[in-house]
Amino acid sequence: LSVCLGLDVSPTPQAPRHPWTSFKTGSWVKITYHTKMGAAGAHKMSYTMTLLEVTKEKIKIEYEMNNGGVATKNVIEQVPGQDPYKTLTKGETGVETLKIAGKSYRCTWTVYQMDQEQVKGTYKIWSCPSVPGHMVKMDGKYHSGGMDIEYAAEVEDFKVK
């Protein structure tokens, strides 16, 4: 799940900035995920992530997941400056304009490779600093637990406070 939290992808080299630190509490983003898992078939779920607190020591985000009509909530804490992509190998990058929640935004995309003992795959992640959490779209294919998995995620809606 940390992959969906994104990073500030800037054209100038700098220390990674957590993708929620530029937003005020109450800002939120809703992302819909479509997953295809081998014989298990297709699955759709959505997450609404709401920023609860930002300090120098921690960032609190509430995750509300709707998984086939079953809703669950969870609050996670993260440390500002932590790199959620540290286990991935960064590849090609580019810029693309995407329509997000009905408006056009300039986005940066990056291709990542994951090659860990249990999970191997490729991810393409689009980010936009105007959207809470920055991650606005993600496509991926990976192999885990003997199963090939494909997924796509995209921002459905968001609110900046």
C-alpha atoms as a printed R data frame, in Angstrom:
    type eleno elety resid chain resno       x       y       z
1   ATOM     1    CA   LEU     A     1   0.000   0.000   0.000
2   ATOM     2    CA   SER     A     2   2.915   2.373   0.547
3   ATOM     3    CA   VAL     A     3   3.422   2.514  -3.204
4   ATOM     4    CA   CYS     A     4   0.164   4.383  -3.624
5   ATOM     5    CA   LEU     A     5   1.341   7.139  -1.354
6   ATOM     6    CA   GLY     A     6   3.777   8.520  -3.961
7   ATOM     7    CA   LEU     A     7   6.595  11.009  -3.709
8   ATOM     8    CA   ASP     A     8   7.064  14.549  -4.909
9   ATOM     9    CA   VAL     A     9   8.724  14.003  -8.289
10  ATOM    10    CA   SER     A    10  10.498  17.258  -9.177
11  ATOM    11    CA   PRO     A    11  12.800  18.090 -12.073
12  ATOM    12    CA   THR     A    12  15.440  19.370  -9.623
13  ATOM    13    CA   PRO     A    13  17.261  16.990  -7.278
14  ATOM    14    CA   GLN     A    14  16.217  17.362  -3.660
15  ATOM    15    CA   ALA     A    15  15.432  15.246  -0.640
16  ATOM    16    CA   PRO     A    16  12.134  13.386  -1.001
17  ATOM    17    CA   ARG     A    17   9.230  15.348   0.409
18  ATOM    18    CA   HIS     A    18   6.279  13.423   1.796
19  ATOM    19    CA   PRO     A    19   3.322  13.800  -0.576
20  ATOM    20    CA   TRP     A    20   0.911  14.917   2.138
21  ATOM    21    CA   THR     A    21   2.988  17.643   3.849
22  ATOM    22    CA   SER     A    22   1.852  20.415   1.481
23  ATOM    23    CA   PHE     A    23  -1.831  19.871   2.347
24  ATOM    24    CA   LYS     A    24  -3.953  20.873   5.337
25  ATOM    25    CA   THR     A    25  -5.802  18.399   7.527
26  ATOM    26    CA   GLY     A    26  -9.120  17.364   6.058
27  ATOM    27    CA   SER     A    27  -7.726  17.113   2.506
28  ATOM    28    CA   TRP     A    28  -8.696  13.807   0.917
29  ATOM    29    CA   VAL     A    29  -8.407  11.667  -2.207
30  ATOM    30    CA   LYS     A    30 -10.524   8.754  -3.440
31  ATOM    31    CA   ILE     A    31  -8.760   6.131  -5.552
32  ATOM    32    CA   THR     A    32 -10.399   3.185  -7.308
33  ATOM    33    CA   TYR     A    33  -8.385  -0.005  -7.864
34  ATOM    34    CA   HIS     A    34  -9.117  -2.694 -10.448
35  ATOM    35    CA   THR     A    35  -7.232  -5.941  -9.864
36  ATOM    36    CA   LYS     A    36  -7.053  -9.094 -11.968
37  ATOM    37    CA   MET     A    37  -5.611 -12.098 -10.114
38  ATOM    38    CA   GLY     A    38  -5.229 -15.225 -12.234
39  ATOM    39    CA   ALA     A    39  -8.156 -17.618 -11.887
40  ATOM    40    CA   ALA     A    40  -9.658 -15.444  -9.134
41  ATOM    41    CA   GLY     A    41 -10.702 -12.961 -11.833
42  ATOM    42    CA   ALA     A    42 -11.336  -9.244 -11.603
43  ATOM    43    CA   HIS     A    43 -11.907  -7.292  -8.408
44  ATOM    44    CA   LYS     A    44 -12.733  -3.626  -7.736
45  ATOM    45    CA   MET     A    45 -12.233  -1.663  -4.532
46  ATOM    46    CA   SER     A    46 -11.800   1.961  -3.539
47  ATOM    47    CA   TYR     A    47  -9.870   3.825  -0.869
48  ATOM    48    CA   THR     A    48 -10.597   7.272   0.494
49  ATOM    49    CA   MET     A    49  -7.510   8.652   2.213
50  ATOM    50    CA   THR     A    50  -8.001  11.658   4.494
51  ATOM    51    CA   LEU     A    51  -5.191  13.647   6.088
52  ATOM    52    CA   LEU     A    52  -5.749  13.767   9.856
53  ATOM    53    CA   GLU     A    53  -2.513  15.301  11.165
54  ATOM    54    CA   VAL     A    54   0.854  16.628   9.970
55  ATOM    55    CA   THR     A    55   3.753  17.374  12.324
56  ATOM    56    CA   LYS     A    56   7.531  17.252  11.916
57  ATOM    57    CA   GLU     A    57   7.497  13.817  13.568
58  ATOM    58    CA   LYS     A    58   4.518  12.119  11.920
59  ATOM    59    CA   ILE     A    59   1.765  12.181   9.348
60  ATOM    60    CA   LYS     A    60  -1.565  10.506  10.179
61  ATOM    61    CA   ILE     A    61  -3.795   9.356   7.328
62  ATOM    62    CA   GLU     A    62  -7.156   7.647   7.622
63  ATOM    63    CA   TYR     A    63  -7.812   4.929   5.021
64  ATOM    64    CA   GLU     A    64 -11.434   4.071   4.404
65  ATOM    65    CA   MET     A    65 -11.656   1.039   2.147
66  ATOM    66    CA   ASN     A    66 -14.781  -0.082   0.313
67  ATOM    67    CA   ASN     A    67 -14.232  -3.645  -0.813
68  ATOM    68    CA   GLY     A    68 -17.326  -5.038  -2.520
69  ATOM    69    CA   GLY     A    69 -19.701  -3.097  -0.270
70  ATOM    70    CA   VAL     A    70 -17.784  -3.870   2.925
71  ATOM    71    CA   ALA     A    71 -16.298  -0.703   4.418
72  ATOM    72    CA   THR     A    72 -13.361  -0.672   6.835
73  ATOM    73    CA   LYS     A    73 -11.346   2.180   8.344
74  ATOM    74    CA   ASN     A    74  -7.731   2.229   9.423
75  ATOM    75    CA   VAL     A    75  -5.400   5.013  10.553
76  ATOM    76    CA   ILE     A    76  -1.718   4.817   9.699
77  ATOM    77    CA   GLU     A    77   1.189   6.964  10.785
78  ATOM    78    CA   GLN     A    78   4.168   7.723   8.589
79  ATOM    79    CA   VAL     A    79   7.421   9.569   9.110
80  ATOM    80    CA   PRO     A    80   8.022  12.643   6.916
81  ATOM    81    CA   GLY     A    81  10.986  12.094   4.598
82  ATOM    82    CA   GLN     A    82  10.578   8.305   4.494
83  ATOM    83    CA   ASP     A    83  10.868   6.999   0.941
84  ATOM    84    CA   PRO     A    84   7.994   4.590   0.166
85  ATOM    85    CA   TYR     A    85   9.809   3.573  -3.044
86  ATOM    86    CA   LYS     A    86  13.086   2.532  -1.408
87  ATOM    87    CA   THR     A    87  12.544  -1.122  -2.393
88  ATOM    88    CA   LEU     A    88  11.901  -0.252  -6.050
89  ATOM    89    CA   THR     A    89  14.332   0.463  -8.889
90  ATOM    90    CA   LYS     A    90  13.507   3.697 -10.695
91  ATOM    91    CA   GLY     A    91  13.422   3.588 -14.489
92  ATOM    92    CA   GLU     A    92  12.126   5.791 -17.271
93  ATOM    93    CA   THR     A    93  10.243   9.034 -16.465
94  ATOM    94    CA   GLY     A    94   8.117  11.458 -18.458
95  ATOM    95    CA   VAL     A    95   5.400  14.096 -18.370
96  ATOM    96    CA   GLU     A    96   1.784  13.686 -19.429
97  ATOM    97    CA   THR     A    97  -1.454  15.645 -19.033
98  ATOM    98    CA   LEU     A    98  -4.219  13.597 -17.405
99  ATOM    99    CA   LYS     A    99  -7.864  14.335 -16.691
100 ATOM   100    CA   ILE     A   100  -8.374  13.927 -12.950
101 ATOM   101    CA   ALA     A   101 -11.820  14.400 -11.404
102 ATOM   102    CA   GLY     A   102 -12.933  16.293 -14.525
103 ATOM   103    CA   LYS     A   103  -9.968  18.693 -14.809
104 ATOM   104    CA   SER     A   104  -6.675  18.485 -16.718
105 ATOM   105    CA   TYR     A   105  -3.424  18.321 -14.727
106 ATOM   106    CA   ARG     A   106   0.225  18.086 -15.734
107 ATOM   107    CA   CYS     A   107   1.568  14.866 -14.242
108 ATOM   108    CA   THR     A   108   4.953  13.191 -14.012
109 ATOM   109    CA   TRP     A   109   5.126   9.442 -14.563
110 ATOM   110    CA   THR     A   110   7.834   7.026 -13.499
111 ATOM   111    CA   VAL     A   111   8.341   3.336 -14.225
112 ATOM   112    CA   TYR     A   112   9.578   1.241 -11.290
113 ATOM   113    CA   GLN     A   113  10.833  -2.348 -11.093
114 ATOM   114    CA   MET     A   114  10.415  -4.500  -8.007
115 ATOM   115    CA   ASP     A   115  12.566  -7.587  -7.664
116 ATOM   116    CA   GLN     A   116  12.197  -9.027  -4.190
117 ATOM   117    CA   GLU     A   117  12.207 -12.614  -3.052
118 ATOM   118    CA   GLN     A   118   8.402 -13.039  -3.150
119 ATOM   119    CA   VAL     A   119   7.328 -10.207  -5.477
120 ATOM   120    CA   LYS     A   120   8.625  -9.302  -8.923
121 ATOM   121    CA   GLY     A   121   6.950  -6.737 -11.137
122 ATOM   122    CA   THR     A   122   6.736  -3.461 -13.015
123 ATOM   123    CA   TYR     A   123   4.783  -0.385 -11.927
124 ATOM   124    CA   LYS     A   124   4.065   2.852 -13.777
125 ATOM   125    CA   ILE     A   125   3.016   5.620 -11.413
126 ATOM   126    CA   TRP     A   126   1.710   9.063 -12.380
127 ATOM   127    CA   SER     A   127   1.995  11.818  -9.780
128 ATOM   128    CA   CYS     A   128   0.683  15.360  -9.496
129 ATOM   129    CA   PRO     A   129   1.558  17.746  -6.639
130 ATOM   130    CA   SER     A   130  -1.925  19.361  -6.850
131 ATOM   131    CA   VAL     A   131  -3.595  16.154  -5.603
132 ATOM   132    CA   PRO     A   132  -3.396  14.981  -1.965
133 ATOM   133    CA   GLY     A   133  -0.956  12.071  -1.793
134 ATOM   134    CA   HIS     A   134   0.321  13.004  -5.290
135 ATOM   135    CA   MET     A   135  -0.357   9.543  -6.810
136 ATOM   136    CA   VAL     A   136  -3.086   9.982  -9.447
137 ATOM   137    CA   LYS     A   137  -2.757   6.839 -11.550
138 ATOM   138    CA   MET     A   138  -0.912   3.544 -11.318
139 ATOM   139    CA   ASP     A   139  -0.669   0.513 -13.596
140 ATOM   140    CA   GLY     A   140   1.207  -2.588 -12.630
141 ATOM   141    CA   LYS     A   141   1.922  -6.215 -13.326
142 ATOM   142    CA   TYR     A   142   3.636  -8.425 -10.825
143 ATOM   143    CA   HIS     A   143   4.109 -12.031  -9.809
144 ATOM   144    CA   SER     A   144   3.547 -13.012  -6.192
145 ATOM   145    CA   GLY     A   145   2.767 -16.306  -4.467
146 ATOM   146    CA   GLY     A   146   2.757 -18.208  -7.755
147 ATOM   147    CA   MET     A   147   0.143 -15.864  -9.233
148 ATOM   148    CA   ASP     A   148   0.307 -13.221 -11.961
149 ATOM   149    CA   ILE     A   149  -1.492 -10.049 -10.867
150 ATOM   150    CA   GLU     A   150  -2.458  -6.984 -12.922
151 ATOM   151    CA   TYR     A   151  -3.923  -3.841 -11.472
152 ATOM   152    CA   ALA     A   152  -4.855  -0.300 -12.324
153 ATOM   153    CA   ALA     A   153  -5.611   2.552  -9.940
154 ATOM   154    CA   GLU     A   154  -6.902   6.022 -10.646
155 ATOM   155    CA   VAL     A   155  -8.063   9.029  -8.673
156 ATOM   156    CA   GLU     A   156 -11.837   9.362  -8.822
157 ATOM   157    CA   ASP     A   157 -12.134  12.556  -6.794
158 ATOM   158    CA   PHE     A   158 -10.233  14.715  -4.300
159 ATOM   159    CA   LYS     A   159 -10.564  17.808  -2.113
160 ATOM   160    CA   VAL     A   160  -7.782  20.174  -1.057
161 ATOM   161    CA   LYS     A   161  -8.331  22.063   2.197
